[in-house]
Coordinates of C-alpha atoms in Angstrom, one line a residue:
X1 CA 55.5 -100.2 147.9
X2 CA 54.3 -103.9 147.5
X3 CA 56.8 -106.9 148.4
X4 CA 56.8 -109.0 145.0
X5 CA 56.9 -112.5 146.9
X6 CA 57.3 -114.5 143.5
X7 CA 53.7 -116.5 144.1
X8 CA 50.1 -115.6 142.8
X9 CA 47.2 -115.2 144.9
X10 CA 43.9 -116.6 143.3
X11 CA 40.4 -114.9 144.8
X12 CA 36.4 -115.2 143.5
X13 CA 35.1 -111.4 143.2
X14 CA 32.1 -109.9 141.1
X15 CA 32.1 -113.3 139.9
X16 CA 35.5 -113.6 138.5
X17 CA 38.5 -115.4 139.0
X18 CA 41.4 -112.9 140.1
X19 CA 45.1 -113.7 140.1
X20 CA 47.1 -111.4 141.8
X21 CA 51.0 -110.8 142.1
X22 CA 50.5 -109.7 145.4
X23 CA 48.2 -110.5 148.7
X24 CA 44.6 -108.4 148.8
X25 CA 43.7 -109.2 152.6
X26 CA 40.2 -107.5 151.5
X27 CA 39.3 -110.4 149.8
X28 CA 39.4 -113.1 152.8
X29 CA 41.5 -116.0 152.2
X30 CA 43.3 -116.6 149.0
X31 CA 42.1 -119.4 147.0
X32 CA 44.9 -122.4 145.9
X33 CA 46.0 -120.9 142.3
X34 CA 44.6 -122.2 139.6
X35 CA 45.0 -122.0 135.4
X36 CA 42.1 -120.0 133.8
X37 CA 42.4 -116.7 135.4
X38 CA 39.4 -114.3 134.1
X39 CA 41.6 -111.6 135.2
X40 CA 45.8 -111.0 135.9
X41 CA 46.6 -108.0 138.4
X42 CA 50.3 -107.1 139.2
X43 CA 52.8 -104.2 139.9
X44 CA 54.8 -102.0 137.7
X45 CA 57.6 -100.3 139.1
X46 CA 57.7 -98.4 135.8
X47 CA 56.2 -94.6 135.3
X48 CA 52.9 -94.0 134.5
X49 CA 51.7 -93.6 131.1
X50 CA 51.5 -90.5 129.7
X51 CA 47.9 -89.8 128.8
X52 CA 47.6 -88.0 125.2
X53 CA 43.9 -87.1 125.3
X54 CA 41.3 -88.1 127.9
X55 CA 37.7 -89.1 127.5
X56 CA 36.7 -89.2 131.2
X57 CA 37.6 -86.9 134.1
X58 CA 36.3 -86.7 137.7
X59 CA 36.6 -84.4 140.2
X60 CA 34.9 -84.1 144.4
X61 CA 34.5 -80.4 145.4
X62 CA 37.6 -79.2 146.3
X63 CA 38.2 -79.2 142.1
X64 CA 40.9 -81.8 141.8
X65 CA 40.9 -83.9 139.5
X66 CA 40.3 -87.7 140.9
X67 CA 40.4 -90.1 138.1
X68 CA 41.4 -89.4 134.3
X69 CA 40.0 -92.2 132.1
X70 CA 42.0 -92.2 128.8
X71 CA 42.5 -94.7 125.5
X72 CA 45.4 -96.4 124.6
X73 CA 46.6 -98.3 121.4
X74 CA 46.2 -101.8 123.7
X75 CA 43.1 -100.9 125.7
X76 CA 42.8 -98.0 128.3
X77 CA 44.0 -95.8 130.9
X78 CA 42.6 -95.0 134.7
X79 CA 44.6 -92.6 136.3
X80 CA 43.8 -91.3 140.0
X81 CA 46.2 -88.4 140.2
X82 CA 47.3 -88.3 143.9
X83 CA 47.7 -91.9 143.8
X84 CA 48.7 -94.4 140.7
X85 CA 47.5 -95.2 137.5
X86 CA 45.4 -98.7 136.4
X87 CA 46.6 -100.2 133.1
X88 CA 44.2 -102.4 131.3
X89 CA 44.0 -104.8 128.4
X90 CA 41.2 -104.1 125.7
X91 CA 39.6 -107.9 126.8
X92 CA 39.5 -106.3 130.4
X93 CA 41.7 -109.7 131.4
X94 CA 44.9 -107.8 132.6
X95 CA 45.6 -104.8 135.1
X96 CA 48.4 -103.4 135.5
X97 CA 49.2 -100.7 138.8
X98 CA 52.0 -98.0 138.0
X99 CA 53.6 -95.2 138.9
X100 CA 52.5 -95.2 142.3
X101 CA 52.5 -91.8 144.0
X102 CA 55.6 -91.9 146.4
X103 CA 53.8 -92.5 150.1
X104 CA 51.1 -93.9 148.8
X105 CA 49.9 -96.6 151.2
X106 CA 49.2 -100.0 149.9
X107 CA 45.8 -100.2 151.2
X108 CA 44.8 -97.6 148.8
X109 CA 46.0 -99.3 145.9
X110 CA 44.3 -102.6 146.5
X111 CA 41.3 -100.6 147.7
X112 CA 41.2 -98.8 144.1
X113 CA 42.0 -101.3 142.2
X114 CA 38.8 -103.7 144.2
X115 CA 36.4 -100.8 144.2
X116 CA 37.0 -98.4 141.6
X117 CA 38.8 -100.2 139.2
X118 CA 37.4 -103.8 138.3
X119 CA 33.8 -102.1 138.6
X120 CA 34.9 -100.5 135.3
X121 CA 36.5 -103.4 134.0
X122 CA 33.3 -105.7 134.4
X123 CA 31.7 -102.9 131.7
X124 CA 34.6 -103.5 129.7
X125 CA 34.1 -107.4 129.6
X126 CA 30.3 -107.0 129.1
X127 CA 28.4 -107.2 132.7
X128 CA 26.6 -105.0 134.6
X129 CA 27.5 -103.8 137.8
X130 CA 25.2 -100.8 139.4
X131 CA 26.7 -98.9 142.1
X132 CA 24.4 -100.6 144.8
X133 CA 24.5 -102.2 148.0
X134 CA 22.8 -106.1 148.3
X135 CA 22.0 -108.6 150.9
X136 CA 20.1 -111.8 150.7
X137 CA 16.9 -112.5 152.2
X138 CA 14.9 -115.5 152.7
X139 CA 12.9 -113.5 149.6
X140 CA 15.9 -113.3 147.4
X141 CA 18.4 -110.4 147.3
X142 CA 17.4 -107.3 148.1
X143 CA 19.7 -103.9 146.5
X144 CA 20.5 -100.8 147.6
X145 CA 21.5 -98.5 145.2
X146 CA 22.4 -94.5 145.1
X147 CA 24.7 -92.2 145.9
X148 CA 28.0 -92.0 147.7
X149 CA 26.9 -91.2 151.2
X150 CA 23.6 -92.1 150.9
X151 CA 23.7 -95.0 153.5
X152 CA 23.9 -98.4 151.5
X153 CA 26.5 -100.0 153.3
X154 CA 25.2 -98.8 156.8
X155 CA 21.8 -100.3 155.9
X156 CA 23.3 -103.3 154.6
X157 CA 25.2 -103.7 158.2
X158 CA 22.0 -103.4 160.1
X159 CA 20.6 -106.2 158.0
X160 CA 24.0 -108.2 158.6
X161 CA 23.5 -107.3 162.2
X162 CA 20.1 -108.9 161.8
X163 CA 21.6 -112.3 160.2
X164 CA 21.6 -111.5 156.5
X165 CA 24.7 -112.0 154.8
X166 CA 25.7 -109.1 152.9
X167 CA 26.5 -110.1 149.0
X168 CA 28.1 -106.8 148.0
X169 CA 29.2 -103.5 148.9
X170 CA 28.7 -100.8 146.3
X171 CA 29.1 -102.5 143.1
X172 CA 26.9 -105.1 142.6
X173 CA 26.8 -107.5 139.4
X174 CA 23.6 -108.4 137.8
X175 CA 22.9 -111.0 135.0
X176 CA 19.9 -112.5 133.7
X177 CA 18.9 -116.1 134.9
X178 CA 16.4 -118.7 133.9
X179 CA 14.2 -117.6 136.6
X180 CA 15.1 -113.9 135.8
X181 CA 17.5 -112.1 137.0
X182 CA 19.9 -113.0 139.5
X183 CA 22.9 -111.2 142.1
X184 CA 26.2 -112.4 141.8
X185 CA 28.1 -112.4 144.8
X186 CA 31.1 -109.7 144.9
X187 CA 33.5 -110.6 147.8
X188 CA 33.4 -111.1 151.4
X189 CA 33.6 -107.4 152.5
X190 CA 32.0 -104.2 154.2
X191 CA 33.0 -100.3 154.2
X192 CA 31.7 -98.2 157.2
X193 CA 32.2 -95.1 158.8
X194 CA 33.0 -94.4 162.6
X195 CA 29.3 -93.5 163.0
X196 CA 27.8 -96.2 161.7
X197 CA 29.6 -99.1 163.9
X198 CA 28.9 -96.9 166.7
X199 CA 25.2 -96.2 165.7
X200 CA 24.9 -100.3 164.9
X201 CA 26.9 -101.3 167.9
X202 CA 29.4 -103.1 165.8
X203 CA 33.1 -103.8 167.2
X204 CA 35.4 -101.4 164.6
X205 CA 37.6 -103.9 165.7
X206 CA 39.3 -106.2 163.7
X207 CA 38.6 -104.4 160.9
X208 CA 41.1 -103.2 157.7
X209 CA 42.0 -99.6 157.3
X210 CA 40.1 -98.5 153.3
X211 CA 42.8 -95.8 152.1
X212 CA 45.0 -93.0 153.5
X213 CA 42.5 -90.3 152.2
X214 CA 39.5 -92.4 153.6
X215 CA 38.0 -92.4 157.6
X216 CA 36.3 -95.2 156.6
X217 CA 37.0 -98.9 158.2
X218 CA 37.1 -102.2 155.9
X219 CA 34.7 -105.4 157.8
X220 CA 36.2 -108.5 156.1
X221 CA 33.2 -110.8 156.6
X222 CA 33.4 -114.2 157.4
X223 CA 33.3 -116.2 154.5
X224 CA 31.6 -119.6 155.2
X225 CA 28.7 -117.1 155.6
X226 CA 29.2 -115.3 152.1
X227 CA 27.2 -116.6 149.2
X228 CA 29.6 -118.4 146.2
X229 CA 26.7 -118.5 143.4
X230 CA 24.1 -116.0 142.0
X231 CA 21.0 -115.2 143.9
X232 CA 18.2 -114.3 142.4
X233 CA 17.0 -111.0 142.9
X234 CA 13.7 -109.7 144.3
X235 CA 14.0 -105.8 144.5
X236 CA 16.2 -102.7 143.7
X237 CA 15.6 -99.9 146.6
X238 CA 16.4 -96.8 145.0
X239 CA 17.7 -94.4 148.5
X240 CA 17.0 -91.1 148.2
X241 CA 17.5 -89.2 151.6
X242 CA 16.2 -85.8 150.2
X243 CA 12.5 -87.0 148.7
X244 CA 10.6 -87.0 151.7
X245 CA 10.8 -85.6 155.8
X246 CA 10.0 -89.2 156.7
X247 CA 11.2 -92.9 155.3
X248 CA 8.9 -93.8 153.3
X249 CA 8.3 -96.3 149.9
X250 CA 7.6 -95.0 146.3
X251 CA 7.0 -97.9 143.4
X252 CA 9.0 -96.5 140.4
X253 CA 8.3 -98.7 137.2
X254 CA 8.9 -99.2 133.2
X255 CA 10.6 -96.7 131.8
X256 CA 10.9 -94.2 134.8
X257 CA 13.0 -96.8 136.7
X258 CA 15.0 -98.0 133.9
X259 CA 16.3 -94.4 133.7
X260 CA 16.3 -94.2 137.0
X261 CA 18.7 -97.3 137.4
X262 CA 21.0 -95.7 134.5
X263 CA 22.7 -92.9 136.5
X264 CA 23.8 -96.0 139.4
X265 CA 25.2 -97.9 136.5
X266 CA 29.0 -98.5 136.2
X267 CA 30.2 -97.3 132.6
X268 CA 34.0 -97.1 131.6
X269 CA 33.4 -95.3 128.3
X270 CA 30.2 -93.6 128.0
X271 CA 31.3 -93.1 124.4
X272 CA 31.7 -97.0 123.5
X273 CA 28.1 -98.0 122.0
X274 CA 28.7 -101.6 122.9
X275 CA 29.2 -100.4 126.8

């Protein structure tokens, strides 16, 4: 389990300030620690707690459940089963990891906590974050959003490849601007399978392992090339590798893409009207 060092580690992700009790190597270089934290992450050794009733439950094919999302008197409770549980503040300005699995790896906790956890949280503090992809373009950034699988971070590597900086990998943070609406940078960082270095002739090498259950291989990108303000954004690509034998470009607009936009939307609790 994690080595409590006695310092913080300060990092800029999704837009946020992030203290940590321990080091996330995901994130690039750790910022000098400052007051004003928008969010506290640290290390329980204590139990998980137990979940009376739960609101949320996933679950991949093989029928196990993968994360239980529950309420708590202080806020709520994200539980991945096979691995540890996510405590966190109503205010979404406090996380706290428990009752780690024994074996766990500690990869997999920071990787949960960086892209399964704080996604939800940004709902809970009142932004939204879609499930999408982004790189920036001479245009403005460009999103990819869909599915798990569907090729968003493998595109965005191409473009990378091609000398766009990449401004997220699958959760990306929009807000409105002056100008409209802008991109906010989420951290200096790029998931791929073995495939896709291969296929993009990318080294897989240096490169951070993702999580014990995962194949997948974590870029940490350099970050004098990674954007530290808001972008604005010119256009959400919608990927969808069953619509058509051939790639090709479909405008969807008004209300058909706003619903199409919902279901690639990060949402703690679906039964929250403010969410």
């Amino acid at each position: 389990m994690f080595k409590v060092t006695g310092r913080d580690y300060c990092y800029r992700i999704f837009g946020l300030v992030l203290h940590s009790t321990v080091p996330l190597p995901e994130l690039g270089t750790p910022r000098i620690a400052a007051l004003g934290a928008d969010v506290k992450f640290r290390v329980s050794a204590g139990p998980a707690p137990v979940q009376p009733g739960w609101f949320a439950a996933s679950a991949p094919s093989d029928g196990l459940r993968w994360l239980i999302c529950s309420r708590s008197e202080d806020g709520y409770v994200l539980n991945f089963p096979a691995c540890a549980a996510f405590v966190v503040d109503q205010a979404g300005s406090e996380i706290v990891c428990c009752g780690a699995v024994a074996g766990v790896a500690e990869e997999t906790i920071r990787h949960l906590l960086i892209d399964h956890v704080l996604p939800m949280v940004l709902n809970l503090r009142g932004r939204d974050a879609l499930h999408a992809t982004a790189v920036l373009t001479a245009d403005g950034v460009c999103a990819f959003a869909g599915a798990s699988g569907s090729g968003k971070s493998t595109l965005a590597a191409s473009f990378l490849a091609a000398g766009y900086p990449v401004l997220a990998d699958d959760c990306l943070v929009i807000q409105t601007a002056a100008a409209g609406v802008a991109a906010v940078p989420a951290y200096p960082g790029l998931r791929l399978e073995a495939d896709s270095f291969a296929a993009l002739r990318i080294p897989a090498q240096p490169s951070l392992a993702v999580a014990h259950y995962s194949s997948k291989r974590r870029v940490v990108l350099a970050q004098d090339r990674f954007p530290d303000t808001p972008c604005p954004l010119a256009r959400i690509y919608l990927l969808d590798r069953a619509a058509v034998p051939a790639p090709a470009l479909t405008p969807i607009r008004g209300r058909a893409a706003v619903t199409a936009l919902l279901a690639h939307l990060y949402r703690l609790d679906i039964g929250d009207r403010a969410m």
